[in-house]
Each structure stands twice: as structure tokens, then as C-alpha cells.
Amino acid sequence: MTTRTATNSTLRPVDERLSIGASITYGLQHVLTMYGGLIAVPLIIGQAAGMSGGDIGLLIASCLFVSGLATVLQTLGVPFVGSQLPLVQGVSFAGVATMIAILNGGGGMETIFGAVIVASLIGFAVTPIFSKVIRFFPPVVTGTVITMIGLTLIPVAANWAMGGNASAPDYGSLRNIGLAALTLAVVLVLSKVGGPTISRLAILLAIVVGTVVATALGIANFSQVGVGPIVAFPTPFHFGLPIFSVAAIISMLVVILVIMVETSADIIAVGEIVGTKVTSRRLGDGLRADMLSSAIAPIFGSFTQSAFAQNVGLVAVTGIKSRFVVAAGGGILIVLGLMPVLGRLIAAVPTAVLGGAGIVLFGTVAASGIRTLAAVNYRNTLNLTIVAVSVGFGMIPIAAPTFYDQFPTWFGTIFESGISSAALMAIVLNLFFNVFTRRPVSAPSADMTDTADAS
């Protein structure tokens, strides 16, 4: 089956246009991959705020709607906004702890929304300065960060494979893990014996097979699909007008900086995978899309937006690099936000099934980082030390989640993310060992040609 509609041999892979059917199908894969993570944040915050089930449902629908808009903005772009890379946007986990702290401190959802709006606008304003960070991302840094993105997500896949809800009685049961293993096996088999089209759809087909088996075993529950409205448009300021608290804004600003670091890493990672050079201009455009969508999100009842690392893995696994495919995924998210019934249908996919697919997706991201690190020169340099310390530093919050509990809140917000921890450490160590030294700038560790440049 031929889905390619562009014939220009000089066309960038990200600018390839597939048929409408193929774009929707591959876009649906992206939605299924990130759906569990996308609905988790509004679910957590809604419960912490003491919302009713109906309001939490509206909160989830709002987050789907805004994430779809943000994804379309990031992939298609407008002048000076949008990286035009295949990146799926969604509600960031980075702000969960801070938002719960705001609620526990006596603030409400209105205070959270006010903090998100102001902090995001500040982030938008400082983007031209922040985007210059690209010059401090040689392969020794990018490879480390990409590797850490994958390693950080592996525990997420393991949690999904166990059932996703630690309080559930069947969490970690052999039934859940077996279902994840079956899904993983289907992905591997289809990747091996299927043709190019089947191989690219292996993740989606495996999720379908896993869900069918789960239904037969009584694990999947579709009873709630018909409960609630079929169509609902997010009402602006449904949860109240924003309240602007200086303390909340300052704490949220730290979250925004963390999101900018993580999104920078994701933009660089996907640029590496699709063979597109990430310049300061492209990075800045991507960050502006992040910040603009985050600033608009509270109007519709959503939170800070960032690129989803798990979808970077899907791009690597399928080899589908077209940004228009991801834009189609954004369109699906918009529809899900407007039609909660479809969202409830996708939500019925067992978490264990997503866990089996996640092992492949997240492992592929880590493998891509390792491939980048393989091109780094380790002779007569301290690059090995940079990689070792940065990866070790990034693994701390994964291996010991309570490690930073006694640190100031702002410090924990930054370093409780393995991605931002590793990224910051790699940048600092590269500066210390490879830039601020008497060694010429042309040292191998500082000017290794990025594989993206070769394209």
C-alpha cells in the first residue's frame, strides 16, 4: 500500500504527507500511547481539589481538547511559534506536586490557573534567551539526555504492566503482567513477520489484540462508555476566573523552567530521530508553542503543556516521521475533548496492555540515546565521566523517589525529574570539562558532528 503523496526527493521526512486514512491511523497510535499519561494529571488534581466525578470528567475533557490544540500548533506551526516536528503535546507531570501544594496551602483551582497563566507568559518572554541553550548540547549531552528520557519512562511502563493503580487488588498480578507480556509479544511478532505497513502499525494492532484478550478474560470494562454526555464543548472559565497569587506564581515559575528543559530535550531527541537539525530558532519556536499553549490552557480548564517523551519513542519504533501524522493525532485529541464518549472508549483500554507496548516505546528512546553516545569521542577526554555522573544523577529520583524530600520545595521540583536532573548535570559538566578550559574549542567532545547534521 502506498501512502506517500509527496514526490520531491529533497523533502524533509517530517514534511512527508501520507494519505488521510494512514495519517488518522498512525495518529491514533500516538493518542493511545499517551492517553494514560494525559488523563492522569487532571484525575490527580481533580481528586486533590475535592471535585465531583462530573467535574473531574469535564477537567479530563478540557485537557484532551487543549492538548489537541497544542499538538496542532507545535506540529504545523505559525510564524515564530511551533517547532514543526512530530511532537505530541500534553499536560505535564512536572507541575503535579506544585499544584497539590497550592491546594494544600489554601488555594483553589482558580489560584492554580492564575499561576499557570502568569508563569507561562514569563516563560514565553524569556524563550529567546533560553533557546540559546542549544549551543551547549553537543552529542555527549544530547545522547545522555535522550538515554535518560527512555530510562525515566521504563518505570512508567512497568507500573502500567502491573495494572497502573497500586491500590487495586490485582495490582502486580500475573494476569496483568501476562497481558502486558502478550501485548509485547504481538508487537515483536508483527515487527518481525509483518510487511512495512503492518510493522508500522504493530503498536496499534498489539493494543487492539491485547484489549480483545482482556475483554475475553473480563479485565477490560466498557460499562462506563455510555455514561455521560456524548458531545460537550469546554466552557471558558468553567471552574472560575483565575486568581493571581504571587507565591503560587513563583512556585509555578520553577515548574515552567523545568518544563522548558524537558521540552528542549524532547525537541532535540525527536530532531535526532527524524534527521532534522535543531537550531536555536527551531528550539525557540518549539518552546514558544509550549508556553503559549500553557498560557491559554487555563482558559479552558487545563494545565501546563509539554512534549510527551513516550511519543518520541513511537516515532523511532514506527519510522513514521511525518509531523502531519502527529497533527492528525492532535485532531483526534480535539475530537475526544469535544466528544467525551470517544474518550471513555479509549480509556477502557486496560493499562496493562499499554504497559506491554510501553516497554518497546520507552526502550527505543533509551536505545536511540545510546546510539548517539556511541558516536562520542572518549579518548583523552572526560566525556565518559560526564555521561557516568549525569546518568547516575538522573537515576537518583528513579531509584530513590524520596531522596529529595528534605530539600526545599523549589529544589525538589527541579531535581525530582530524572530528565531535568540529567540534562542540567550534563550541561554543567560539559561546560566545566569541555568549554571553560584551556583546551581549544575544536576538542572532539565539543564539536562532534551531530548525526542530525548529516541529514
Coordinates of N, CA and C in Angstrom, one line a residue, residues 54-156:
G54 N -18.4 14.3 38.0 CA -18.7 15.1 36.8 C -17.7 16.1 36.5
D55 N -17.3 16.9 37.5 CA -16.3 18.0 37.2 C -15.0 17.4 36.8
I56 N -14.6 16.3 37.4 CA -13.3 15.6 37.0 C -13.4 15.2 35.5
G57 N -14.6 14.7 35.1 CA -14.8 14.3 33.7 C -14.6 15.5 32.8
L58 N -15.2 16.6 33.2 CA -15.0 17.8 32.4 C -13.6 18.3 32.4
L59 N -12.9 18.1 33.5 CA -11.5 18.5 33.6 C -10.6 17.7 32.6
I60 N -10.9 16.4 32.6 CA -10.2 15.5 31.6 C -10.5 15.9 30.2
A61 N -11.8 16.1 29.9 CA -12.2 16.5 28.5 C -11.5 17.8 28.1
S62 N -11.4 18.7 29.0 CA -10.7 20.0 28.7 C -9.2 19.8 28.4
C63 N -8.6 18.9 29.2 CA -7.2 18.6 29.0 C -6.9 18.0 27.6
L64 N -7.9 17.1 27.2 CA -7.8 16.4 25.9 C -7.9 17.5 24.8
F65 N -8.8 18.4 25.0 CA -9.1 19.4 24.0 C -7.9 20.3 23.8
V66 N -7.4 20.8 24.9 CA -6.2 21.8 24.9 C -5.0 21.1 24.3
S67 N -4.8 19.8 24.7 CA -3.6 19.1 24.3 C -3.7 18.9 22.8
G68 N -4.9 18.7 22.2 CA -5.0 18.6 20.8 C -4.7 19.9 20.1
L69 N -5.2 21.0 20.6 CA -4.8 22.3 20.1 C -3.3 22.6 20.1
A70 N -2.7 22.2 21.3 CA -1.3 22.5 21.4 C -0.4 21.6 20.5
T71 N -0.9 20.4 20.3 CA -0.2 19.5 19.3 C -0.2 20.0 17.9
V72 N -1.4 20.4 17.5 CA -1.5 21.0 16.1 C -0.7 22.3 16.0
L73 N -0.6 23.1 17.0 CA 0.2 24.3 17.0 C 1.7 23.9 16.9
Q74 N 2.1 22.9 17.7 CA 3.5 22.5 17.7 C 3.9 21.9 16.4
T75 N 3.1 21.1 15.8 CA 3.5 20.3 14.6 C 3.4 21.2 13.3
L76 N 2.3 21.9 13.2 CA 2.0 22.7 12.0 C 2.7 24.1 12.1
G77 N 2.6 24.7 13.2 CA 3.2 25.9 13.5 C 2.6 27.2 12.8
V78 N 2.9 28.3 13.4 CA 2.7 29.6 12.8 C 4.0 30.4 12.9
P79 N 4.1 31.5 12.3 CA 5.4 32.3 12.3 C 5.8 32.5 13.8
F80 N 7.0 32.0 14.1 CA 7.7 32.1 15.3 C 7.2 31.2 16.4
V81 N 6.2 30.4 16.1 CA 5.6 29.5 17.2 C 5.4 28.1 16.6
G82 N 6.0 27.1 17.2 CA 5.8 25.8 16.7 C 7.1 25.2 16.1
S83 N 7.6 24.1 16.6 CA 8.9 23.5 16.0 C 8.7 22.9 14.7
Q84 N 7.5 22.6 14.3 CA 7.2 21.8 13.1 C 7.9 20.5 13.1
L85 N 7.9 19.8 14.2 CA 8.4 18.5 14.4 C 7.3 17.6 14.9
P86 N 7.4 16.3 14.7 CA 6.4 15.3 15.2 C 6.4 15.2 16.7
L87 N 5.9 16.2 17.4 CA 5.8 16.1 18.9 C 4.4 16.2 19.4
V88 N 4.0 15.3 20.2 CA 2.7 15.4 20.8 C 2.7 16.1 22.1
Q89 N 1.8 17.1 22.3 CA 1.8 17.9 23.5 C 0.7 17.4 24.5
G90 N 1.0 17.5 25.7 CA 0.1 17.0 26.7 C 0.3 17.7 28.1
V91 N -0.6 17.5 29.0 CA -0.4 18.1 30.4 C 0.8 17.5 31.0
S92 N 1.7 18.4 31.5 CA 3.0 18.0 32.1 C 2.8 17.5 33.5
F93 N 3.5 16.4 33.8 CA 3.6 15.8 35.2 C 4.4 16.7 36.1
A94 N 5.2 17.6 35.5 CA 6.2 18.3 36.3 C 5.5 19.2 37.3
G95 N 4.3 19.7 37.0 CA 3.6 20.6 37.9 C 2.7 20.0 39.0
V96 N 2.6 18.6 39.0 CA 1.6 18.0 39.9 C 1.9 18.3 41.3
A97 N 3.2 18.1 41.8 CA 3.5 18.4 43.2 C 3.2 19.8 43.6
T98 N 3.6 20.8 42.7 CA 3.4 22.2 43.0 C 1.9 22.5 43.0
M99 N 1.1 22.0 42.1 CA -0.3 22.3 42.1 C -1.0 21.7 43.4
I100 N -0.6 20.5 43.8 CA -1.1 20.0 45.0 C -0.7 20.8 46.2
A101 N 0.5 21.3 46.2 CA 1.0 22.2 47.3 C 0.2 23.5 47.4
I102 N -0.2 24.0 46.2 CA -1.1 25.2 46.2 C -2.4 24.9 46.8
L103 N -3.0 23.7 46.4 CA -4.3 23.3 47.0 C -4.2 23.1 48.5
N104 N -3.1 22.5 49.0 CA -2.9 22.2 50.4 C -2.7 23.5 51.2
G105 N -2.1 24.5 50.5 CA -1.9 25.8 51.1 C -3.1 26.7 51.2
G106 N -4.2 26.2 50.8 CA -5.4 27.0 50.9 C -5.9 27.6 49.6
G107 N -5.1 27.5 48.5 CA -5.6 27.9 47.2 C -6.5 27.0 46.6
G108 N -7.2 27.4 45.5 CA -8.1 26.6 44.8 C -7.7 26.4 43.4
M109 N -8.6 25.8 42.6 CA -8.2 25.7 41.2 C -8.0 27.0 40.5
E110 N -8.7 28.0 40.9 CA -8.6 29.4 40.4 C -7.2 29.9 40.6
T111 N -6.6 29.6 41.8 CA -5.2 30.0 42.1 C -4.2 29.3 41.2
I112 N -4.5 28.0 41.0 CA -3.6 27.2 40.1 C -3.6 27.8 38.7
F113 N -4.8 28.1 38.2 CA -4.9 28.6 36.8 C -4.3 30.0 36.7
G114 N -4.4 30.8 37.7 CA -3.7 32.1 37.6 C -2.2 32.0 37.6
A115 N -1.7 31.1 38.4 CA -0.2 30.9 38.5 C 0.3 30.3 37.1
V116 N -0.5 29.4 36.5 CA -0.1 28.8 35.2 C 0.0 29.9 34.2
I117 N -1.0 30.8 34.1 CA -1.1 31.8 33.1 C 0.1 32.7 33.2
V118 N 0.3 33.3 34.4 CA 1.4 34.3 34.5 C 2.8 33.6 34.3
A119 N 3.0 32.5 34.9 CA 4.3 31.8 34.8 C 4.6 31.4 33.3
S120 N 3.6 31.0 32.6 CA 3.8 30.6 31.2 C 4.1 31.8 30.3
L121 N 3.4 33.0 30.6 CA 3.7 34.2 29.9 C 5.2 34.6 30.1
I122 N 5.6 34.5 31.4 CA 7.0 34.8 31.7 C 8.0 33.9 30.9
G123 N 7.6 32.6 30.9 CA 8.4 31.6 30.1 C 8.4 32.0 28.6
F124 N 7.3 32.4 28.1 CA 7.3 32.8 26.7 C 8.2 34.0 26.5
A125 N 8.2 34.9 27.4 CA 9.1 36.1 27.3 C 10.6 35.8 27.3
V126 N 11.0 34.8 28.1 CA 12.4 34.5 28.2 C 12.9 33.4 27.2
T127 N 12.0 33.0 26.4 CA 12.3 31.9 25.4 C 13.5 32.3 24.5
P128 N 13.6 33.5 24.0 CA 14.8 33.9 23.2 C 16.1 33.7 23.9
I129 N 16.1 33.9 25.2 CA 17.4 33.7 25.9 C 17.6 32.2 26.2
F130 N 16.5 31.5 26.6 CA 16.6 30.1 26.9 C 16.9 29.2 25.7
S131 N 16.5 29.6 24.5 CA 16.7 28.8 23.3 C 18.2 28.7 22.9
K132 N 19.0 29.7 23.5 CA 20.4 29.7 23.2 C 21.1 28.5 23.8
V133 N 20.4 27.7 24.6 CA 21.0 26.6 25.3 C 21.4 25.5 24.3
I134 N 20.9 25.6 23.1 CA 21.2 24.6 22.1 C 22.8 24.5 21.8
R135 N 23.5 25.6 22.0 CA 24.9 25.5 21.7 C 25.6 24.7 22.8
F136 N 25.0 24.4 23.9 CA 25.6 23.7 25.0 C 25.1 22.2 24.9
F137 N 24.6 21.8 23.8 CA 24.1 20.4 23.6 C 24.9 19.6 22.6
P138 N 26.2 19.4 22.8 CA 26.9 18.5 21.8 C 26.4 17.1 22.1
P139 N 26.8 16.1 21.2 CA 26.3 14.7 21.3 C 26.5 14.1 22.7
V140 N 27.6 14.5 23.4 CA 27.7 13.9 24.8 C 26.6 14.3 25.7
V141 N 26.0 15.5 25.5 CA 24.9 15.9 26.3 C 23.6 15.4 25.7
T142 N 23.4 15.5 24.4 CA 22.1 15.1 23.8 C 21.9 13.6 24.0
G143 N 23.0 12.8 23.8 CA 22.9 11.3 24.0 C 22.6 11.0 25.4
T144 N 23.2 11.7 26.3 CA 22.8 11.4 27.8 C 21.4 11.7 28.1
V145 N 20.9 12.9 27.6 CA 19.5 13.3 27.9 C 18.5 12.3 27.2
I146 N 18.8 12.0 25.9 CA 17.9 11.1 25.2 C 17.8 9.7 26.0
T147 N 19.0 9.2 26.4 CA 19.0 7.9 27.1 C 18.2 8.0 28.4
M148 N 18.4 9.2 29.1 CA 17.6 9.3 30.4 C 16.1 9.5 30.2
I149 N 15.7 10.0 29.0 CA 14.3 10.1 28.7 C 13.7 8.7 28.7
G150 N 14.4 7.8 28.0 CA 14.0 6.4 27.9 C 14.0 5.7 29.3
L151 N 15.1 5.8 30.0 CA 15.2 5.2 31.3 C 14.2 5.7 32.3
T152 N 13.9 7.0 32.3 CA 13.0 7.6 33.2 C 11.6 7.0 32.9
L153 N 11.3 6.7 31.7 CA 9.9 6.2 31.4 C 9.7 4.7 31.6
I154 N 10.8 4.0 31.7 CA 10.7 2.5 31.9 C 9.9 2.2 33.2
P155 N 10.1 2.9 34.3 CA 9.2 2.6 35.5 C 7.8 2.8 35.2
V156 N 7.5 3.8 34.3 CA 6.1 4.1 33.9 C 5.5 2.9 33.2

